[in-house]
Amino acid sequence: MYAVIKTGGKQYRVVAGEKIKVEQIAADVGQEIVIDQVLAVGNGADLKIGTPLVSGATVKATVLAHGKHDKVHIFKMRRRKHYQKRQGHRQQFTELQIGVIAA
């Protein structure tokens, strides 16, 4: 059984027992959270698509860790204009262990 969930402005296809990294969620490590924004639930050939959400469907997940992704380097330059700008960014994430998918 799998589900398509929405969190942090992005959509993820998740399966029970899977580990995913999502945008940072305000929750403690070890805490169990319930994601109720489920867009679709599938089980083999059976697929239930919401309009926009599947009513009554939830996904339980456990927070494993918080951290930062690798640095993304931003470099801007205008040729012949003596302009260079260097910048970096590290996006924060929350690692989740997907538990029960309830449809």
PDB file of C-alpha atoms in Angstrom:
ATOM      1  CA  MET A   1       0.000   0.000   0.000  1.00  0.00           C
ATOM      2  CA  TYR A   2       1.285   3.461  -0.854  1.00  0.00           C
ATOM      3  CA  ALA A   3       0.091   7.039  -0.477  1.00  0.00           C
ATOM      4  CA  VAL A   4       0.843  10.418  -2.013  1.00  0.00           C
ATOM      5  CA  ILE A   5       1.128  13.031   0.729  1.00  0.00           C
ATOM      6  CA  LYS A   6       1.626  16.773   0.698  1.00  0.00           C
ATOM      7  CA  THR A   7       3.877  18.493   3.233  1.00  0.00           C
ATOM      8  CA  GLY A   8       6.043  21.593   3.048  1.00  0.00           C
ATOM      9  CA  GLY A   9       4.627  22.559  -0.366  1.00  0.00           C
ATOM     10  CA  LYS A  10       5.874  19.330  -1.964  1.00  0.00           C
ATOM     11  CA  GLN A  11       4.318  15.969  -2.757  1.00  0.00           C
ATOM     12  CA  TYR A  12       5.849  12.612  -1.797  1.00  0.00           C
ATOM     13  CA  ARG A  13       4.954   9.017  -2.681  1.00  0.00           C
ATOM     14  CA  VAL A  14       5.420   7.035   0.521  1.00  0.00           C
ATOM     15  CA  VAL A  15       5.281   3.364   1.513  1.00  0.00           C
ATOM     16  CA  ALA A  16       5.110   1.983   5.060  1.00  0.00           C
ATOM     17  CA  GLY A  17       8.605   1.524   6.529  1.00  0.00           C
ATOM     18  CA  GLU A  18      10.239   4.067   4.214  1.00  0.00           C
ATOM     19  CA  LYS A  19      12.497   6.940   5.356  1.00  0.00           C
ATOM     20  CA  ILE A  20      12.029  10.334   3.682  1.00  0.00           C
ATOM     21  CA  LYS A  21      13.446  13.828   4.157  1.00  0.00           C
ATOM     22  CA  VAL A  22      10.857  16.617   4.108  1.00  0.00           C
ATOM     23  CA  GLU A  23      10.892  20.340   4.813  1.00  0.00           C
ATOM     24  CA  GLN A  24      11.443  21.041   8.493  1.00  0.00           C
ATOM     25  CA  ILE A  25       8.512  20.216  10.777  1.00  0.00           C
ATOM     26  CA  ALA A  26       8.200  21.630  14.297  1.00  0.00           C
ATOM     27  CA  ALA A  27       8.244  18.319  16.189  1.00  0.00           C
ATOM     28  CA  ASP A  28      10.618  16.639  18.622  1.00  0.00           C
ATOM     29  CA  VAL A  29      12.806  13.667  17.716  1.00  0.00           C
ATOM     30  CA  GLY A  30      10.931  10.446  18.481  1.00  0.00           C
ATOM     31  CA  GLN A  31       7.536  12.113  18.326  1.00  0.00           C
ATOM     32  CA  GLU A  32       4.819  10.530  16.186  1.00  0.00           C
ATOM     33  CA  ILE A  33       3.027  12.899  13.813  1.00  0.00           C
ATOM     34  CA  VAL A  34      -0.096  12.402  11.728  1.00  0.00           C
ATOM     35  CA  ILE A  35      -0.157  13.720   8.162  1.00  0.00           C
ATOM     36  CA  ASP A  36      -3.742  14.230   7.040  1.00  0.00           C
ATOM     37  CA  GLN A  37      -3.069  15.860   3.680  1.00  0.00           C
ATOM     38  CA  VAL A  38      -3.273  12.666   1.623  1.00  0.00           C
ATOM     39  CA  LEU A  39      -3.806  13.227  -2.109  1.00  0.00           C
ATOM     40  CA  ALA A  40      -4.027   9.578  -3.226  1.00  0.00           C
ATOM     41  CA  VAL A  41      -3.966   6.074  -1.770  1.00  0.00           C
ATOM     42  CA  GLY A  42      -3.108   3.006  -3.831  1.00  0.00           C
ATOM     43  CA  ASN A  43      -3.027  -0.723  -3.195  1.00  0.00           C
ATOM     44  CA  GLY A  44      -1.994  -2.730  -6.254  1.00  0.00           C
ATOM     45  CA  ALA A  45      -4.410  -1.953  -9.093  1.00  0.00           C
ATOM     46  CA  ASP A  46      -6.816  -0.182  -6.708  1.00  0.00           C
ATOM     47  CA  LEU A  47      -6.270   3.602  -6.602  1.00  0.00           C
ATOM     48  CA  LYS A  48      -8.271   6.163  -4.649  1.00  0.00           C
ATOM     49  CA  ILE A  49      -7.693   9.777  -5.720  1.00  0.00           C
ATOM     50  CA  GLY A  50      -8.956  12.682  -3.633  1.00  0.00           C
ATOM     51  CA  THR A  51     -10.606  15.904  -4.776  1.00  0.00           C
ATOM     52  CA  PRO A  52      -8.223  17.405  -3.621  1.00  0.00           C
ATOM     53  CA  LEU A  53      -7.754  15.225  -0.487  1.00  0.00           C
ATOM     54  CA  VAL A  54      -8.853  11.662   0.262  1.00  0.00           C
ATOM     55  CA  SER A  55     -11.391  11.942   3.082  1.00  0.00           C
ATOM     56  CA  GLY A  56     -10.496   9.990   6.217  1.00  0.00           C
ATOM     57  CA  ALA A  57      -7.021   8.989   4.982  1.00  0.00           C
ATOM     58  CA  THR A  58      -4.039   9.576   7.260  1.00  0.00           C
ATOM     59  CA  VAL A  59      -0.359   8.662   7.362  1.00  0.00           C
ATOM     60  CA  LYS A  60       1.443   8.211  10.687  1.00  0.00           C
ATOM     61  CA  ALA A  61       5.160   8.960  10.769  1.00  0.00           C
ATOM     62  CA  THR A  62       7.880   9.117  13.418  1.00  0.00           C
ATOM     63  CA  VAL A  63      10.453  11.917  13.490  1.00  0.00           C
ATOM     64  CA  LEU A  64      13.945  10.399  13.307  1.00  0.00           C
ATOM     65  CA  ALA A  65      16.179  13.471  13.045  1.00  0.00           C
ATOM     66  CA  HIS A  66      16.528  17.109  12.075  1.00  0.00           C
ATOM     67  CA  GLY A  67      19.393  18.397   9.954  1.00  0.00           C
ATOM     68  CA  LYS A  68      20.622  20.454   7.037  1.00  0.00           C
ATOM     69  CA  HIS A  69      21.100  19.390   3.418  1.00  0.00           C
ATOM     70  CA  ASP A  70      24.366  19.913   1.546  1.00  0.00           C
ATOM     71  CA  LYS A  71      25.258  23.481   0.680  1.00  0.00           C
ATOM     72  CA  VAL A  72      23.952  24.905  -2.587  1.00  0.00           C
ATOM     73  CA  HIS A  73      26.418  27.410  -4.069  1.00  0.00           C
ATOM     74  CA  ILE A  74      25.011  30.462  -5.847  1.00  0.00           C
ATOM     75  CA  PHE A  75      27.427  32.384  -8.079  1.00  0.00           C
ATOM     76  CA  LYS A  76      26.379  35.430 -10.092  1.00  0.00           C
ATOM     77  CA  MET A  77      28.648  37.240 -12.494  1.00  0.00           C
ATOM     78  CA  ARG A  78      28.356  39.940 -15.147  1.00  0.00           C
ATOM     79  CA  ARG A  79      31.141  39.770 -17.665  1.00  0.00           C
ATOM     80  CA  ARG A  80      33.244  42.887 -18.214  1.00  0.00           C
ATOM     81  CA  LYS A  81      31.368  44.755 -15.422  1.00  0.00           C
ATOM     82  CA  HIS A  82      33.591  43.823 -12.454  1.00  0.00           C
ATOM     83  CA  TYR A  83      30.633  42.205 -10.668  1.00  0.00           C
ATOM     84  CA  GLN A  84      30.758  38.891  -8.846  1.00  0.00           C
ATOM     85  CA  LYS A  85      28.532  37.663  -6.050  1.00  0.00           C
ATOM     86  CA  ARG A  86      28.947  34.433  -4.101  1.00  0.00           C
ATOM     87  CA  GLN A  87      26.274  33.063  -1.809  1.00  0.00           C
ATOM     88  CA  GLY A  88      25.432  29.730  -0.180  1.00  0.00           C
ATOM     89  CA  HIS A  89      22.361  28.122   1.330  1.00  0.00           C
ATOM     90  CA  ARG A  90      21.699  25.015   3.435  1.00  0.00           C
ATOM     91  CA  GLN A  91      18.047  23.991   3.601  1.00  0.00           C
ATOM     92  CA  GLN A  92      16.822  22.436   6.850  1.00  0.00           C
ATOM     93  CA  PHE A  93      15.010  19.089   6.787  1.00  0.00           C
ATOM     94  CA  THR A  94      13.217  16.604   9.005  1.00  0.00           C
ATOM     95  CA  GLU A  95      13.764  12.884   8.461  1.00  0.00           C
ATOM     96  CA  LEU A  96      10.599  10.796   8.867  1.00  0.00           C
ATOM     97  CA  GLN A  97      10.025   7.055   9.206  1.00  0.00           C
ATOM     98  CA  ILE A  98       6.657   6.266   7.611  1.00  0.00           C
ATOM     99  CA  GLY A  99       4.462   4.034   9.762  1.00  0.00           C
ATOM    100  CA  VAL A 100       0.822   3.147   9.187  1.00  0.00           C
ATOM    101  CA  ILE A 101      -1.113   4.285   6.110  1.00  0.00           C
ATOM    102  CA  ALA A 102      -4.794   4.357   6.999  1.00  0.00           C
ATOM    103  CA  ALA A 103      -7.293   4.786   4.157  1.00  0.00           C
TER     104      ALA A 103
END
